[in-house]
Structures are given as C-alpha cells and as structure tokens.
Short mmCIF file of C-alpha atoms in Angstrom, two decimals:
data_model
loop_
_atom_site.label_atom_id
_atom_site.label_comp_id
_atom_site.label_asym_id
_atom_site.label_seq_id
_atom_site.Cartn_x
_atom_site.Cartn_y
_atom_site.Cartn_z
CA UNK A 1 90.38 104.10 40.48
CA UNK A 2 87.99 102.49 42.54
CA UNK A 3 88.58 99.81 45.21
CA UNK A 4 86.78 97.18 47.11
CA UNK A 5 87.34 94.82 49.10
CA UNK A 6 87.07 91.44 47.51
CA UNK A 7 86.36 87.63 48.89
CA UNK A 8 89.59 88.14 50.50
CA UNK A 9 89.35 90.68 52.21
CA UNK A 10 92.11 93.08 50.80
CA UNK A 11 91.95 95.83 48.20
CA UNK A 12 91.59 94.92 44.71
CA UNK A 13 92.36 96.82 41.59
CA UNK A 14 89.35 98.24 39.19
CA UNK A 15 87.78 95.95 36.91
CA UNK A 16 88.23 98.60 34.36
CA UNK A 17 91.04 99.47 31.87
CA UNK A 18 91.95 103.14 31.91
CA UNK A 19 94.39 103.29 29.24
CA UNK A 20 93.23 103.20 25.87
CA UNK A 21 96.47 101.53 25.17
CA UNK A 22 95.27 97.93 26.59
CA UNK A 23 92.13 97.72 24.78
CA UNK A 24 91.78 95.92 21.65
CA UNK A 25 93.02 97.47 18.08
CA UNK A 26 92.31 96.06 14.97
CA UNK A 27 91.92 96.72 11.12
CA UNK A 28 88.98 95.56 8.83
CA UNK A 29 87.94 96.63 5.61
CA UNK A 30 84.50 95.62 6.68
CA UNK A 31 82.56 96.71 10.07
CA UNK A 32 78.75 95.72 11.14
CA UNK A 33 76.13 96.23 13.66
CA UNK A 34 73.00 95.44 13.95
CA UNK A 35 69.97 97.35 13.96
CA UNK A 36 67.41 94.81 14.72
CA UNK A 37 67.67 91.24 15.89
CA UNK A 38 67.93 90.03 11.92
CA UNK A 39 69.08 93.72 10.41
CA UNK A 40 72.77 93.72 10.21
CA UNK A 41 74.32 97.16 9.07
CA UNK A 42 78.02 97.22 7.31
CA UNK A 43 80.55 100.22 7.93
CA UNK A 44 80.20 100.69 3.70
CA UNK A 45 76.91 102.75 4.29
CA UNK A 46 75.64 105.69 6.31
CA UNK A 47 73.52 103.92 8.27
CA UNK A 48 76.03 102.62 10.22
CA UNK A 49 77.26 105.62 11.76
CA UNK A 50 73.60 106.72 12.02
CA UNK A 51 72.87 103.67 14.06
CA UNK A 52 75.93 103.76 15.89
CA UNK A 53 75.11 107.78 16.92
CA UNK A 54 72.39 106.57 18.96
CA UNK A 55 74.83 105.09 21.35
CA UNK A 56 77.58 108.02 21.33
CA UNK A 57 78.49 109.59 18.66
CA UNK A 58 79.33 110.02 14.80
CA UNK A 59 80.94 112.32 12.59
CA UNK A 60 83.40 113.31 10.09
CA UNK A 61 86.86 114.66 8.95
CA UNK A 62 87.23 117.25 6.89
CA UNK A 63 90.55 118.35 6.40
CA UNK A 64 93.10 115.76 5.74
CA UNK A 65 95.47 115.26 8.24
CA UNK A 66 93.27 117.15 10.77
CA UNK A 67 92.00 115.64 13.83
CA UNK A 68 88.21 116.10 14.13
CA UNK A 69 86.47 115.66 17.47
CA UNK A 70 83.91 113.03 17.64
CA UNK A 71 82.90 113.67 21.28
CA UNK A 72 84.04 115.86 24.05
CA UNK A 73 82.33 114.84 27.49
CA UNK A 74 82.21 116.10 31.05
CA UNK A 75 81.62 113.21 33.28
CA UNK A 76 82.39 109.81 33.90
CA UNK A 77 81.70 106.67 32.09
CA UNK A 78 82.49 104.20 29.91
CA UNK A 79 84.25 104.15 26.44
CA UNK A 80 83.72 101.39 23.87
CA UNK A 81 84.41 101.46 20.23
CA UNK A 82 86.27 104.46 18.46
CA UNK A 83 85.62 103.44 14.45
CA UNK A 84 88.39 105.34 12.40
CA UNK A 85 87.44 107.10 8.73
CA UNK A 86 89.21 105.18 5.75
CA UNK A 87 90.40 106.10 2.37
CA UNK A 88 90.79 104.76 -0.97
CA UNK A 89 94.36 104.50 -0.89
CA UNK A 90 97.44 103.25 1.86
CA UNK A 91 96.72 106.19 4.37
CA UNK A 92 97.85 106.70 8.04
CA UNK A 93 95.06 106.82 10.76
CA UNK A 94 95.63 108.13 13.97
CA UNK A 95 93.38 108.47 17.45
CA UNK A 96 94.04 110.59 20.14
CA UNK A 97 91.76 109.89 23.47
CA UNK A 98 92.19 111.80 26.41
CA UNK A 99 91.26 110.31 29.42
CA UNK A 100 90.56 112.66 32.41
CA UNK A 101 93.32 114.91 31.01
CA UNK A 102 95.89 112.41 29.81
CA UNK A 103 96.08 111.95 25.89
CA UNK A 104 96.77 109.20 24.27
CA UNK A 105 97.52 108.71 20.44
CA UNK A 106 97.82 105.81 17.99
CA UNK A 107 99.02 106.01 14.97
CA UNK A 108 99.37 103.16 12.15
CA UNK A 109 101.31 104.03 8.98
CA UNK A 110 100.91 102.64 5.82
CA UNK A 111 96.82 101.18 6.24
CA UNK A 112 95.42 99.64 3.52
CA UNK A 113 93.37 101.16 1.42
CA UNK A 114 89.16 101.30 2.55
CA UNK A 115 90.80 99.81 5.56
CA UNK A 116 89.38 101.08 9.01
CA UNK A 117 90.77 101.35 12.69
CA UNK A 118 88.81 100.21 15.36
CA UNK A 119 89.40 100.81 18.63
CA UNK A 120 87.79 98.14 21.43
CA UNK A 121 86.14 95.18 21.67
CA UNK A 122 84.30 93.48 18.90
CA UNK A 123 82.84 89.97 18.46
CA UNK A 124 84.52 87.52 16.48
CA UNK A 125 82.65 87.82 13.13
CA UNK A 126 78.83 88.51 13.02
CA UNK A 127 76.32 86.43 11.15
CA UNK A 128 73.52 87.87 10.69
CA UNK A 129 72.04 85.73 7.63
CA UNK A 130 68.30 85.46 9.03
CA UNK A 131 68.25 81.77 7.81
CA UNK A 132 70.84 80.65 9.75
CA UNK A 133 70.14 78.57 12.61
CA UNK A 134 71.68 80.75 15.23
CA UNK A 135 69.90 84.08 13.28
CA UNK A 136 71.91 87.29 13.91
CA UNK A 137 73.66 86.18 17.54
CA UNK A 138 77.01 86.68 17.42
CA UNK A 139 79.72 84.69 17.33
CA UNK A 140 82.19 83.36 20.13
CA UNK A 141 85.87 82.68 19.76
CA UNK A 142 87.09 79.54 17.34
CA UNK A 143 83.51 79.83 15.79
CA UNK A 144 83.22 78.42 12.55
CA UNK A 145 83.67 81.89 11.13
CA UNK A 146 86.12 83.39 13.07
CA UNK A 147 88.99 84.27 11.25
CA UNK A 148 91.64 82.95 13.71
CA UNK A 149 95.24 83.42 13.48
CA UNK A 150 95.44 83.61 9.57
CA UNK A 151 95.02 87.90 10.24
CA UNK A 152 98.48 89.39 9.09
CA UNK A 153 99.41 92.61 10.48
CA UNK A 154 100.12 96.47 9.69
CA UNK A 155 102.26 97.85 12.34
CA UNK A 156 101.32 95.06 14.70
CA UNK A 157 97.83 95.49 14.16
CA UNK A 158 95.88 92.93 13.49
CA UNK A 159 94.39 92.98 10.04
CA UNK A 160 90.91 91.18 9.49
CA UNK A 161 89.34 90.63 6.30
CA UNK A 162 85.93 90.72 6.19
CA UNK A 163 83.78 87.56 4.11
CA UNK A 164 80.71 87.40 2.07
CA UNK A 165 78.58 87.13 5.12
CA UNK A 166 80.91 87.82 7.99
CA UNK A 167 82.25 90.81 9.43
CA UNK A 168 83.72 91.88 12.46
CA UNK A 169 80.82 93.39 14.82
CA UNK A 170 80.60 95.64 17.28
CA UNK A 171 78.30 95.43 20.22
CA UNK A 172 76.02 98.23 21.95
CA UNK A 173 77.68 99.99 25.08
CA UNK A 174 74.92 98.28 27.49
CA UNK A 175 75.81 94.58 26.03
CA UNK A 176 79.61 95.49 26.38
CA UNK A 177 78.85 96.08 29.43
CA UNK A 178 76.72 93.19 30.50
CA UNK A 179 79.48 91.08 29.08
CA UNK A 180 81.69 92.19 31.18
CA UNK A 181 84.35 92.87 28.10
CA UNK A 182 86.99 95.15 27.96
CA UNK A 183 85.65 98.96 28.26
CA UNK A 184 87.66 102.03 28.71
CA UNK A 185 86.92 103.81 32.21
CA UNK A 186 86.66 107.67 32.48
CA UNK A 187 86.12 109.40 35.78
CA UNK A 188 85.85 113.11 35.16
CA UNK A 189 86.29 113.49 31.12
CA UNK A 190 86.38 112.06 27.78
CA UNK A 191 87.66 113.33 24.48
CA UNK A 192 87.95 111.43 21.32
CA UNK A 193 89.79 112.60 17.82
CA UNK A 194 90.95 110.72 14.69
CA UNK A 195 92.65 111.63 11.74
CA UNK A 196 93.37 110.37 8.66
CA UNK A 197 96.49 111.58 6.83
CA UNK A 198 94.50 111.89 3.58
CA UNK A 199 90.64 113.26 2.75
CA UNK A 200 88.57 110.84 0.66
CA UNK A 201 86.20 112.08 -1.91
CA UNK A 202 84.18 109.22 -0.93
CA UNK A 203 81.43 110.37 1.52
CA UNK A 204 81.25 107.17 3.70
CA UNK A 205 84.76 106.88 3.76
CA UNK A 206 85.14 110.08 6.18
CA UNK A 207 82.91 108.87 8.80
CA UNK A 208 83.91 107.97 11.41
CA UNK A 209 82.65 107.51 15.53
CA UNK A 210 82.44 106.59 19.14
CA UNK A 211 80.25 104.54 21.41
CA UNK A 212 80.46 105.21 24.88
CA UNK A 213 77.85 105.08 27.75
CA UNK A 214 77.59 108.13 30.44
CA UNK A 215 77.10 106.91 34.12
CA UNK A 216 73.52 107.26 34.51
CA UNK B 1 68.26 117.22 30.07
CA UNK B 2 69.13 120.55 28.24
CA UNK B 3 70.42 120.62 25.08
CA UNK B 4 72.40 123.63 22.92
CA UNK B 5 73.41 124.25 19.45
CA UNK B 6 76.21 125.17 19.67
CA UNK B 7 76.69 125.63 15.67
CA UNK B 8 74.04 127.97 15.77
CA UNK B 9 72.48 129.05 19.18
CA UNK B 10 68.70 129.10 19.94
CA UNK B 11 67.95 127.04 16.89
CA UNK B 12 66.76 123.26 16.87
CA UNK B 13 69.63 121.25 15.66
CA UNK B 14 70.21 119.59 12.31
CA UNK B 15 72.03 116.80 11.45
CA UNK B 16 75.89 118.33 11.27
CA UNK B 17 75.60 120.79 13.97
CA UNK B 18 77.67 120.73 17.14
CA UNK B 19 75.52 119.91 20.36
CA UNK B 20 76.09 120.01 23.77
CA UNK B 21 73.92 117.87 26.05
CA UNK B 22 73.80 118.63 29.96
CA UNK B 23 72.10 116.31 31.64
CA UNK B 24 71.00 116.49 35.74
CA UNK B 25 73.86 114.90 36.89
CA UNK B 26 76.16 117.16 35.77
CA UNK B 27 77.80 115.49 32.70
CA UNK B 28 77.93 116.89 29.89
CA UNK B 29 77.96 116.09 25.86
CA UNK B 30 79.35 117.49 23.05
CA UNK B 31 79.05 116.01 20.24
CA UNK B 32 77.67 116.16 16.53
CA UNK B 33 74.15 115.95 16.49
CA UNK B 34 72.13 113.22 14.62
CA UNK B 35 68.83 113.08 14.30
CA UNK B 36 67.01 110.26 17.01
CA UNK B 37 65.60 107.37 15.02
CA UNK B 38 62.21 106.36 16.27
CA UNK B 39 61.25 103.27 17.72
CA UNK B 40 60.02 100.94 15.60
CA UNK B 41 57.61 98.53 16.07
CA UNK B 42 58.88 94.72 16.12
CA UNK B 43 58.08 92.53 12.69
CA UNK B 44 58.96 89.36 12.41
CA UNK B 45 61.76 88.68 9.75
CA UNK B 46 61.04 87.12 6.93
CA UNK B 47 63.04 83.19 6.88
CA UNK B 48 62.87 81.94 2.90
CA UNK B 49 63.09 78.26 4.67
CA UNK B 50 60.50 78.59 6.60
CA UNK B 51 58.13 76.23 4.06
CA UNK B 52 61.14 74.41 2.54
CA UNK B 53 61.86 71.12 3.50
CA UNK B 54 65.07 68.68 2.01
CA UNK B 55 64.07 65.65 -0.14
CA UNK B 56 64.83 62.91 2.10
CA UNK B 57 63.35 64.26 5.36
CA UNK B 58 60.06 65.14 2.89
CA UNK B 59 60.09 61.16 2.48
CA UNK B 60 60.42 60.63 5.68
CA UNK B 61 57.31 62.22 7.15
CA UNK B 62 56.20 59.33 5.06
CA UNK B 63 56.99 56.81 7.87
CA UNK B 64 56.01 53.51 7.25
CA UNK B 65 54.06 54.33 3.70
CA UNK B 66 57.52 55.43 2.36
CA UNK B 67 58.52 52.26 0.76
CA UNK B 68 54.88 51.52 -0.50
CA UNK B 69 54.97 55.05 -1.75
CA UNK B 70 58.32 54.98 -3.62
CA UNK B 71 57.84 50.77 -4.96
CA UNK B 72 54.18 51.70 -6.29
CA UNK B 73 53.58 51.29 -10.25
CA UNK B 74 51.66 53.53 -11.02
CA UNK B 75 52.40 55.94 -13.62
CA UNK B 76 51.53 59.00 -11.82
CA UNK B 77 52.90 58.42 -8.84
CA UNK B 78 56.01 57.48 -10.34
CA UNK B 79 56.38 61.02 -12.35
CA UNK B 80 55.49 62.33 -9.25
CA UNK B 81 58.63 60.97 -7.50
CA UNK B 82 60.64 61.60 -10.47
CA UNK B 83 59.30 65.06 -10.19
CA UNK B 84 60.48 65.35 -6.61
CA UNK B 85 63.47 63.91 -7.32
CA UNK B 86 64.98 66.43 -9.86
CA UNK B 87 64.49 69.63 -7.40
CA UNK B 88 67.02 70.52 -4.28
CA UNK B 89 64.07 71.18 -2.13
CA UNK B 90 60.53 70.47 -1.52
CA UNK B 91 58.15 73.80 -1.04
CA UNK B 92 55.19 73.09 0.87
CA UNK B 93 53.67 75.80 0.37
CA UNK B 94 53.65 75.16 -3.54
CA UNK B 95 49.65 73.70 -4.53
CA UNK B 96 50.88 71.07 -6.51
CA UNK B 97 53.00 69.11 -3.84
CA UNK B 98 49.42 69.01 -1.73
CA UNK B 99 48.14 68.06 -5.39
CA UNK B 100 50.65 65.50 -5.31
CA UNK B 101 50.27 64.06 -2.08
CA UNK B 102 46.42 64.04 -2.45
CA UNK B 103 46.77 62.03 -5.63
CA UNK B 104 49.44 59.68 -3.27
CA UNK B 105 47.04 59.04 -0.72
CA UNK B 106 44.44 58.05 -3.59
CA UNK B 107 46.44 55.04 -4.91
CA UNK B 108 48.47 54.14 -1.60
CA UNK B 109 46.18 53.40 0.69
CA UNK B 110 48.84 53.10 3.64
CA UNK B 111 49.02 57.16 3.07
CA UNK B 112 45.76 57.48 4.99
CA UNK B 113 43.99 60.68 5.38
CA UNK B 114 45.14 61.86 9.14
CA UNK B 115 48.88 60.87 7.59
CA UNK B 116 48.42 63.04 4.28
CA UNK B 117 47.48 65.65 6.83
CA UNK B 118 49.91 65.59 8.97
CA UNK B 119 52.33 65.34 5.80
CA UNK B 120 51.10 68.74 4.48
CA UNK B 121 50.52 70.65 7.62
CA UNK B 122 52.99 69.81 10.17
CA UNK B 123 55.47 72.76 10.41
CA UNK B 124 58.51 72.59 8.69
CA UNK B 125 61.84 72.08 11.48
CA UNK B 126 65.06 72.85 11.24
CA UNK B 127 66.13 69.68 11.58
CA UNK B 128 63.75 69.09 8.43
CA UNK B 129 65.94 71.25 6.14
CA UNK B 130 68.66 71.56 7.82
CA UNK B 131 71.03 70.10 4.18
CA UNK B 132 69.11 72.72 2.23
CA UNK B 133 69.40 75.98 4.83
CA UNK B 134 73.58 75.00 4.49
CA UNK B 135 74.18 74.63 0.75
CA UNK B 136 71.70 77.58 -0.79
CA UNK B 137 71.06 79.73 2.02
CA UNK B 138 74.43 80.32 3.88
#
C-alpha cells in the first residue's frame, strides 16, 4: 500500500482498491466497446474479445465447471474489467482473482441465460449511433439512457438489460485510469480465472477476458 | 520484450497458444495469445444527416423571401411546396431540390441569386436537423 503525505500533512491511504470485492459487479446480457471513435463492438461477436486482447487478455473455457486462466502476471499494476463467459441457459459464473497471493472468488447462482458477469467499472450505457449529436462518447450517470434504478437483481447483483442502441461499455485501461475510476491495484502478482458451471455449444458464449494495464 | 510459446516452444505463436511475455522491467505475462491488430489509418465516419436538413429550418434559410415564397401563385412553385411538404426531410444533395430552388429564384424575385446560393450551399447544422436526426436516426 502506498502512502503519502497529503495537503495535511499526515499519511493517507492508497487511492487504489485492492480487493476485488469493492469494485463494481454487474450482469448484462449485452457488453460493448469501441474500436474506433464511431465503431462500437457488442460482447455477441468475436471481435470483442479480439479488441479487448489488445489491452490484456482473452480467452476461453473449455470444460464446464472448470476454471480457465485468462492471465497469470508477475508484476504490479492495475486490474480493470474481468468479462465472464455466458450460456444459453440459468448457469452459475464464478471468478477467482488472486491478488499478490490472496484469492478471491465470486460466485452468482442461478444467472440468466446469455447473461454475462462483469467485473469493474463500466460507463453508464454507450451510444455509439454515429448520428447522434454526442457520436460514440459515453455516457455519464442519469443520462438519458442510463438505465437507473429499474435493474433488478440476481444474488444482489445488479442486472442490466441492454437496449436497441445502448449497452453497458467498458472503457480502455489508460482511460480508466485517466478517469480516475475504480481500478484494482496489484503490487507483485495477478491471476484471473472464471468458470461457468455449464459449457455452451455456442462459440462466443465461452469467451471470456481481462483488461488490465502493467506498470510501465 | 521477450516473448515464449509456451504451447509449443521455439515456434511463433498462433492465436490459442499460451504466451508468456517478459518485459525489461521484470514483469511478466502469461496469457493466451491473440494476434496484434494493426493500426489503422483514421477515416472519417460516414453521418447519413450530414446533407439532410428538417422542413421548417429548410424554409427558414429562406429568411425574409419565405412568405413570398410559400403565398406565390404560381403553379410550379406551388407543387413544388406541396412536394416538399409530403417528405420528413429535405436532401440537399438530391438535383432536383437545387432544380427546385433555381426554378424559385426564377419567379420570386426576393430569392435573389447570392440567397439561392447560400440556400443550396451553406452546410447543413445540427441545429438544422436536429427534429429529423431524433425521430429516424436514433
């Protein structure tokens, strides 16, 4: 944990979260990112994870109810996003990150099916309909199409249904970052597995993966 | 920056294969291994509003020779208008609206020739079409 001392003059806590546990956690059947200022991609395709790889990692299960390994780093740095694998029916999904040598594991029961879990911060919903006035920016809180407090929950997880043109969005490790929103901090390693408690036939629907950003 | 197949040692990586990724400072990846996608170079996207423009506002660049415009009695310039009237949007980029506004400017003369100009050139704003961008393209 680092320390500094602040306007005050007295030690201050980090800035960072290092639990996995207080970052946020939320369902959706329906994930995007963008690839270009315009090019939104949805967590339905491949090109999502393939995008997302190029800031961490992606991969796949391959044995139902076995925990694959998305990334297993030496190092310190930050952790963003973990996006779970789905299936096609109610499923349990389950995370274990280990944080300099402490695990941690979540597990939500009874998902709904082509639901996903995502671990970390996200914005609000994304639009990324290139005629719209504000083009692909994201959105804040309270926007017009955030979702707001209608989300119900699965095992206290939020659940948020994706629209026609809105999704929730995650954000590249750097803009995190420059954001200042909530990131996971690791110090000496990082290891990230999911699960799902059954294997979908469906290709896309055993992807899964990480974004994180190394300390340069 | 050194990186290892791990899946299968001493061979360039495919998609699927395990990696690890040592880099100077010490830390190290390991990870599956996707292929890098290459920078592309920036093109401007494509906005289907860009030459539409809402009814009213398409009056309005008008000004002043709007009412003379719209009160006029002549036949074609009232099918014109009726013309205009029936569709959600204007496209200026469509011939027959600068058709349109040429024949205007023949038979009104308060649509003078700088006006029909700036009428059929000046750059369509958002402000312009805003109504339309809402209802069809949102």
């Amino acid at each position: 944990m680092s320390t500094f001392t602040g306007l005050f003059g007295v030690d201050s806590p980090s800035p960072f979260i290092t639990n996995p546990k207080q970052l946020p956690l939320i369902l959706t059947d329906l994930l995007a990112l963008k690839t270009n200022n315009t090019v939104p991609s949805l967590s339905a395709t491949g090109g999502f994870f393939t995008s997302l790889a190029l800031r961490g990692a992606a991969g796949a299960i391959t044995v139902a109810d076995t925990y694959a390994t998305l990334c297993d780093l030496t190092g310190s740095g930050f952790l963003c996003n973990v996006v779970c694998p789905t299936h096609t029916t109610a499923h349990t999904t389950t995370i274990r990150v280990t944080v300099d040598g402490v695990p941690y594991t979540f597990t939500v029961a009874s998902v709904t099916a082509a639901y996903r879990l995502l671990l970390g911060c996200f914005t609000n919903t994304a639009s990324y309909n290139a005629a719209d006035a504000t083009g692909s920016d994201f959105t804040g809180p309270n926007s017009y199409k955030d979702r707001g407090f209608n989300a119900p929950t699965i095992g206290g997880v939020p659940v948020i249904t994706s629209g026609s043109v809105t999704q929730p969005s995650i954000m590249t490790p750097e803009q995190v970052l420059s954001s200042q929103l909530p990131v996971l901090r690791f110090e000496s390693g990082l290891k990230v597995e999911v699960k799902v408690s059954l294997l979908s036939a469906t290709t896309i629907d055993k992807q899964c993966g990480v974004t994180y950003r190394l300390d340069l | 920056m050194q990186i290892n197949n791990i899946t299968n040692p001493g061979i360039t990586p495919v998609d699927g294969d395990q990696i690890e990724i040592i880099y100077d400072n010490g830390s190290i990846e390991r990870k599956q291994y996707t292929s890098p996608i290459e920078p592309s170079v920036s093109t401007p996207s494509i906005d289907p509003c860009e030459f539409l423009i809402d009814i009213g506002t398409f009056y309005d660049r008008f000004g002043t020779a709007k009412l003379p415009v719209l009160i006029s009695t002549d036949s074609t310039v009232k099918a014109i208008i009726q013309d205009l009237n029936i569709r959600k949007w204007v496209d200026m980029s469509r011939p027959d609206v600068a058709q349109g506004v040429n024949y205007i400017a023949s038979v009104v003369p308060e649509v003078t020739s700088s006006l029909k100009t700036s009428i059929l050139t000046t750059p369509v704003s958002i402000e312009e079409n805003r109504a339309l961008r809402k209802l069809y393209f949102s």
